[in-house]
Tab-separated table of C-alpha atoms and ligand atoms in Angstrom:
chain	number	residue	atom	x	y	z
A	1	UNK	CA	43.641	-7.830	-11.355
A	2	UNK	CA	41.536	-10.466	-10.729
A	3	UNK	CA	37.443	-9.666	-9.192
A	4	UNK	CA	34.739	-12.052	-9.508
A	5	UNK	CA	31.414	-10.391	-8.349
A	6	UNK	CA	28.781	-12.667	-7.773
A	7	UNK	CA	30.061	-15.555	-9.505
A	8	UNK	CA	27.879	-18.783	-9.764
A	9	UNK	CA	28.793	-21.287	-12.233
A	10	UNK	CA	26.230	-24.230	-12.662
A	11	UNK	CA	27.180	-27.178	-15.527
A	12	UNK	CA	25.290	-28.718	-17.406
A	13	UNK	CA	24.060	-31.463	-15.419
A	14	UNK	CA	22.633	-29.380	-12.261
A	15	UNK	CA	26.473	-29.630	-10.624
A	16	UNK	CA	27.142	-26.301	-8.942
A	17	UNK	CA	30.742	-25.890	-8.861
A	18	UNK	CA	30.871	-21.756	-7.548
A	19	UNK	CA	28.315	-20.315	-5.858
A	20	UNK	CA	27.676	-16.722	-5.477
A	21	UNK	CA	31.639	-15.782	-5.023
A	22	UNK	CA	33.055	-12.488	-4.560
A	23	UNK	CA	36.435	-11.465	-3.887
A	24	UNK	CA	39.327	-9.468	-5.086
A	25	UNK	CA	42.975	-9.896	-6.358
A	26	UNK	CA	44.816	-6.920	-6.341
A	27	UNK	CA	47.678	-6.156	-8.632
A	28	UNK	CA	50.937	-7.233	-6.969
A	29	UNK	CA	49.276	-10.049	-4.507
A	30	UNK	CA	50.847	-12.970	-3.766
A	31	UNK	CA	47.184	-15.407	-2.770
A	32	UNK	CA	46.730	-18.767	-2.509
A	33	UNK	CA	43.537	-19.812	-3.591
A	34	UNK	CA	43.030	-23.820	-1.037
A	35	UNK	CA	40.239	-25.687	-1.114
A	36	UNK	CA	39.631	-29.964	-0.907
A	37	UNK	CA	39.130	-32.374	-4.061
A	38	UNK	CA	35.785	-30.463	-5.629
A	39	UNK	CA	35.814	-26.833	-3.817
A	40	UNK	CA	35.942	-25.562	-6.835
A	41	UNK	CA	39.433	-24.732	-7.713
A	42	UNK	CA	39.760	-25.439	-11.126
A	43	UNK	CA	36.258	-24.058	-12.126
A	44	UNK	CA	37.887	-21.050	-10.419
A	45	UNK	CA	40.723	-20.974	-12.775
A	46	UNK	CA	38.623	-21.999	-16.027
A	47	UNK	CA	36.808	-18.859	-15.222
A	48	UNK	CA	40.041	-17.040	-14.997
A	49	UNK	CA	40.748	-17.821	-18.199
A	50	UNK	CA	37.863	-17.837	-19.696
A	51	UNK	CA	37.763	-21.943	-20.511
A	52	UNK	CA	34.451	-21.836	-18.702
A	53	UNK	CA	31.706	-19.310	-18.800
A	54	UNK	CA	30.188	-18.019	-15.327
A	55	UNK	CA	26.400	-19.163	-15.416
A	56	UNK	CA	25.749	-15.699	-13.171
A	57	UNK	CA	27.819	-12.801	-11.781
A	58	UNK	CA	31.060	-11.058	-13.589
A	59	UNK	CA	34.304	-11.654	-13.330
A	60	UNK	CA	36.805	-9.701	-14.654
A	61	UNK	CA	40.458	-9.992	-15.272
A	62	UNK	CA	43.407	-6.888	-15.417
A	63	UNK	CA	39.534	-4.389	-16.000
A	64	UNK	CA	38.476	-6.452	-18.620
A	65	UNK	CA	34.638	-8.068	-18.545
A	66	UNK	CA	35.444	-12.215	-19.617
A	67	UNK	CA	31.666	-12.120	-19.294
A	68	UNK	CA	31.562	-9.730	-22.572
A	69	UNK	CA	34.866	-10.680	-24.104
A	70	UNK	CA	34.700	-12.072	-27.665
A	71	UNK	CA	35.984	-14.852	-28.617
A	72	UNK	CA	39.045	-13.868	-30.732
A	73	UNK	CA	39.989	-11.775	-27.942
A	74	UNK	CA	40.165	-14.600	-25.636
A	75	UNK	CA	43.763	-15.750	-27.003
A	76	UNK	CA	45.069	-11.997	-25.900
A	77	UNK	CA	43.762	-12.352	-22.360
A	78	UNK	CA	45.534	-15.807	-22.021
A	79	UNK	CA	48.629	-13.964	-23.303
A	80	UNK	CA	49.092	-12.144	-20.674
A	81	UNK	CA	48.289	-14.419	-17.870
A	82	UNK	CA	51.017	-17.679	-17.389
A	83	UNK	CA	49.852	-20.578	-16.306
A	84	UNK	CA	51.961	-23.259	-14.807
A	85	UNK	CA	50.165	-25.803	-15.487
A	86	UNK	CA	50.272	-28.968	-12.577
A	87	UNK	CA	51.061	-31.723	-14.946
A	88	UNK	CA	54.004	-28.983	-16.714
A	89	UNK	CA	52.151	-29.791	-19.903
A	90	UNK	CA	55.484	-29.595	-21.983
A	91	UNK	CA	56.085	-31.219	-25.307
A	92	UNK	CA	57.598	-34.151	-25.063
A	93	UNK	CA	59.993	-34.054	-27.956
A	94	UNK	CA	61.031	-30.855	-27.367
A	95	UNK	CA	63.981	-29.767	-25.769
A	96	UNK	CA	63.522	-26.760	-22.474
A	97	UNK	CA	64.398	-24.084	-25.066
A	98	UNK	CA	62.059	-25.672	-28.136
A	99	UNK	CA	58.953	-25.992	-25.345
A	100	UNK	CA	59.738	-21.996	-24.699
A	101	UNK	CA	60.671	-21.529	-28.073
A	102	UNK	CA	56.989	-22.826	-29.420
A	103	UNK	CA	55.169	-20.684	-27.577
A	104	UNK	CA	56.351	-17.834	-28.395
A	105	UNK	CA	56.633	-18.907	-32.307
A	106	UNK	CA	52.327	-20.057	-31.833
A	107	UNK	CA	52.134	-15.948	-31.825
A	108	UNK	CA	54.220	-14.645	-34.409
A	109	UNK	CA	57.249	-13.413	-32.342
A	110	UNK	CA	60.619	-12.370	-34.917
A	111	UNK	CA	62.546	-15.348	-34.593
A	112	UNK	CA	65.102	-12.817	-33.811
A	113	UNK	CA	63.603	-12.048	-30.598
A	114	UNK	CA	63.057	-15.382	-29.784
A	115	UNK	CA	66.874	-16.254	-29.791
A	116	UNK	CA	67.480	-13.202	-27.016
A	117	UNK	CA	64.400	-14.062	-24.871
A	118	UNK	CA	64.127	-17.690	-24.654
A	119	UNK	CA	67.636	-17.985	-22.913
A	120	UNK	CA	66.939	-15.283	-21.004
A	121	UNK	CA	63.939	-16.682	-19.005
A	122	UNK	CA	65.463	-19.994	-19.038
A	123	UNK	CA	68.289	-18.769	-17.388
A	124	UNK	CA	65.995	-16.936	-15.319
A	125	UNK	CA	64.426	-19.995	-14.005
A	126	UNK	CA	68.168	-21.815	-13.071
A	127	UNK	CA	68.015	-23.840	-16.528
A	128	UNK	CA	70.571	-21.520	-18.424
A	129	UNK	CA	72.875	-25.205	-18.248
A	130	UNK	CA	69.581	-27.058	-19.318
A	131	UNK	CA	68.380	-26.060	-22.468
A	132	UNK	CA	68.992	-28.281	-25.287
A	133	UNK	CA	67.665	-30.904	-23.130
A	134	UNK	CA	64.349	-33.236	-23.710
A	135	UNK	CA	61.974	-33.345	-20.564
A	136	UNK	CA	62.462	-36.874	-19.232
A	137	UNK	CA	66.180	-36.159	-19.092
A	138	UNK	CA	65.000	-33.170	-16.491
A	139	UNK	CA	63.901	-33.715	-12.505
A	140	UNK	CA	60.044	-32.819	-11.950
A	141	UNK	CA	61.256	-29.776	-10.445
A	142	UNK	CA	63.036	-29.108	-13.878
A	143	UNK	CA	60.332	-29.679	-15.875
A	144	UNK	CA	58.388	-27.571	-13.708
A	145	UNK	CA	60.720	-24.701	-13.662
A	146	UNK	CA	60.587	-25.261	-17.926
A	147	UNK	CA	56.885	-24.485	-17.181
A	148	UNK	CA	57.337	-21.713	-15.920
A	149	UNK	CA	59.913	-20.014	-18.097
A	150	UNK	CA	56.968	-20.855	-20.996
A	151	UNK	CA	54.524	-18.968	-18.895
A	152	UNK	CA	57.246	-15.865	-17.952
A	153	UNK	CA	57.526	-16.104	-22.105
A	154	UNK	CA	55.314	-12.967	-22.801
A	155	UNK	CA	55.845	-11.203	-19.768
A	156	UNK	CA	52.555	-11.646	-18.077
A	157	UNK	CA	51.280	-9.456	-15.427
A	158	UNK	CA	50.059	-12.189	-13.650
A	159	UNK	CA	51.470	-16.319	-13.141
A	160	UNK	CA	49.137	-18.893	-12.052
A	161	UNK	CA	50.443	-21.845	-10.227
A	162	UNK	CA	48.092	-25.033	-10.245
A	163	UNK	CA	48.674	-27.437	-7.361
A	164	UNK	CA	52.848	-26.227	-7.616
A	165	UNK	CA	53.780	-29.235	-5.054
A	166	UNK	CA	50.973	-31.960	-6.374
A	167	UNK	CA	54.044	-33.963	-8.650
A	168	UNK	CA	57.636	-32.931	-7.360
A	169	UNK	CA	58.621	-33.582	-4.164
A	170	UNK	CA	58.651	-30.868	-0.558
A	171	UNK	CA	62.636	-30.196	-1.205
A	172	UNK	CA	61.330	-29.245	-4.727
A	173	UNK	CA	58.276	-27.544	-3.791
A	174	UNK	CA	60.315	-25.004	-2.140
A	175	UNK	CA	62.493	-23.768	-4.815
A	176	UNK	CA	59.408	-23.337	-6.765
A	177	UNK	CA	57.725	-21.177	-4.059
A	178	UNK	CA	61.168	-19.040	-3.836
A	179	UNK	CA	60.922	-18.640	-7.659
A	180	UNK	CA	57.206	-17.326	-7.451
A	181	UNK	CA	58.523	-14.972	-4.557
A	182	UNK	CA	61.301	-13.750	-6.827
A	183	UNK	CA	58.505	-13.080	-9.847
A	184	UNK	CA	56.156	-11.953	-7.560
A	185	UNK	CA	58.805	-8.718	-5.868
A	186	UNK	CA	59.093	-7.148	-9.251
A	187	UNK	CA	55.353	-6.664	-9.418
A	188	UNK	CA	53.502	-9.635	-10.331
A	189	UNK	CA	50.792	-11.007	-9.298
A	190	UNK	CA	51.135	-14.536	-8.271
A	191	UNK	CA	48.245	-16.898	-7.677
A	192	UNK	CA	48.848	-20.399	-6.161
A	193	UNK	CA	45.838	-23.236	-6.659
A	194	UNK	CA	46.499	-25.725	-4.208
A	195	UNK	CA	44.845	-28.321	-1.474
A	196	UNK	CA	47.294	-28.630	0.949
A	197	UNK	CA	47.127	-26.434	3.537
A	198	UNK	CA	50.278	-26.698	4.772
A	199	UNK	CA	51.457	-24.832	1.902
A	200	UNK	CA	49.256	-22.150	2.266
A	201	UNK	CA	50.120	-22.019	5.848
A	202	UNK	CA	54.312	-21.784	5.476
A	203	UNK	CA	54.254	-18.727	3.694
A	204	UNK	CA	53.042	-15.499	5.163
A	205	UNK	CA	50.650	-14.714	2.264
A	206	UNK	CA	47.004	-14.104	1.838
A	207	UNK	CA	45.127	-17.251	1.884
A	208	UNK	CA	41.380	-17.497	0.421
A	209	UNK	CA	39.676	-20.888	0.862
A	210	UNK	CA	36.662	-22.502	-1.299
A	211	UNK	CA	34.536	-25.244	-0.301
A	212	UNK	CA	32.034	-26.654	-1.804
A	213	UNK	CA	31.724	-23.823	-3.844
A	214	UNK	CA	31.736	-21.253	-1.135
A	215	UNK	CA	34.283	-18.514	0.008
A	216	UNK	CA	34.498	-19.769	3.921
A	217	UNK	CA	37.920	-17.682	4.452
A	218	UNK	CA	39.991	-14.916	3.246
A	219	UNK	CA	42.951	-13.820	5.563
A	220	UNK	CA	43.767	-10.790	3.508
A	221	UNK	CA	46.909	-10.226	4.936
A	222	UNK	CA	47.265	-7.017	2.074
A	223	UNK	CA	44.067	-4.649	3.376
A	224	UNK	CA	46.233	-2.340	4.770
A	225	UNK	CA	47.896	-3.005	1.460
A	226	UNK	CA	44.644	-2.098	-0.262
A	227	UNK	CA	43.061	0.507	1.310
A	228	UNK	CA	46.514	3.347	1.120
A	229	UNK	CA	47.348	2.257	-2.059
A	230	UNK	CA	43.798	1.098	-4.023
A	231	UNK	CA	44.882	-0.004	-7.221
A	232	UNK	CA	48.019	2.119	-7.085
A	233	UNK	CA	50.299	0.933	-10.046
A	234	UNK	CA	53.229	-1.555	-8.634
A	235	UNK	CA	56.551	-0.072	-10.147
A	236	UNK	CA	56.179	-2.634	-13.759
A	237	UNK	CA	58.971	-4.728	-13.991
A	238	UNK	CA	59.066	-6.712	-17.274
A	239	UNK	CA	60.643	-10.204	-16.838
B	301	ADP	P1	38.656	-28.955	-7.469
B	301	ADP	O1	39.477	-27.908	-8.964
B	301	ADP	O2	38.926	-27.836	-5.875
B	301	ADP	O3	38.750	-30.128	-7.154
B	301	ADP	P2	36.374	-28.278	-9.433
B	301	ADP	O4	36.477	-27.274	-9.676
B	301	ADP	O5	36.903	-29.784	-10.223
B	301	ADP	O6	36.616	-28.556	-7.950
B	301	ADP	O7	34.938	-28.992	-9.594
B	301	ADP	C1	34.214	-28.406	-8.147
B	301	ADP	C2	32.787	-28.912	-8.475
B	301	ADP	O8	32.206	-29.285	-10.043
B	301	ADP	C3	32.675	-30.830	-8.483
B	301	ADP	O9	31.167	-31.036	-7.891
B	301	ADP	C4	33.149	-31.121	-9.678
B	301	ADP	O10	32.148	-32.934	-9.534
B	301	ADP	C5	32.044	-30.440	-10.621
B	301	ADP	N1	32.395	-30.034	-11.950
B	301	ADP	C6	33.681	-29.253	-12.392
B	301	ADP	N2	34.108	-29.466	-14.113
B	301	ADP	C7	32.304	-30.291	-14.173
B	301	ADP	C8	32.326	-30.570	-15.612
B	301	ADP	N3	33.067	-30.765	-16.637
B	301	ADP	N4	30.810	-30.524	-15.805
B	301	ADP	C9	30.174	-31.237	-14.234
B	301	ADP	N5	30.532	-31.685	-12.930
B	301	ADP	C10	31.729	-30.180	-13.063
């Protein structure tokens, strides 16, 4: 699903954010990408989203080589992945329903489909009763779930959560992790980017640790799975 081959990213000005990073995140995996501030996590995310390009090496997502992707193909790439940003990035003047619907409208999906799809994903994240609420009338955890619903709306095969515990309290963090686990259990690849060791250690999942742009540890709990069923399609359930 995500392949980094000897990826180095040097920003203009000479800051090296990632250095010769190689990793393989398989379809259907649940992976933590762990690192201190400045380790290179945001750069890792930006390369996957093609907000930045690798200076050298290759980045592949869903079999597509992002270093060769044409600009006009970038929106399609992003539509196949759902990102839950740390600051949620909701539109404050729109209700939960409108925030999710907006993500569909910008891709010209017919209104009829939006009217059934939006309540479906909002119910999936437990917000069936809050569809008409504005973000300011929702808790941090609820706002985060609106962001998750929006990330799920295009049935992506990959969900990325950027510092999911950053803006909510510990109890709600656990709820979010359970939701992400449920999403993963139907075959969707989940990548959680975090600086919190405790969060990454709490769950028995693969943890990839980055430090100063280098991959310094990879627990790779899924090694057996990869070897026996390498890239075998996981039952594709479309949420
Ligand atoms: P993290 O998300 O783990 O905090 P980043 O990927 O943001 O790490 O940063 C990794 C390194 O790259 C840091 O040294 C940072 O200062 C540098 N960096 C990040 N973005 C830029 C940029 N746009 N221009 C120059 N240097 C940058």
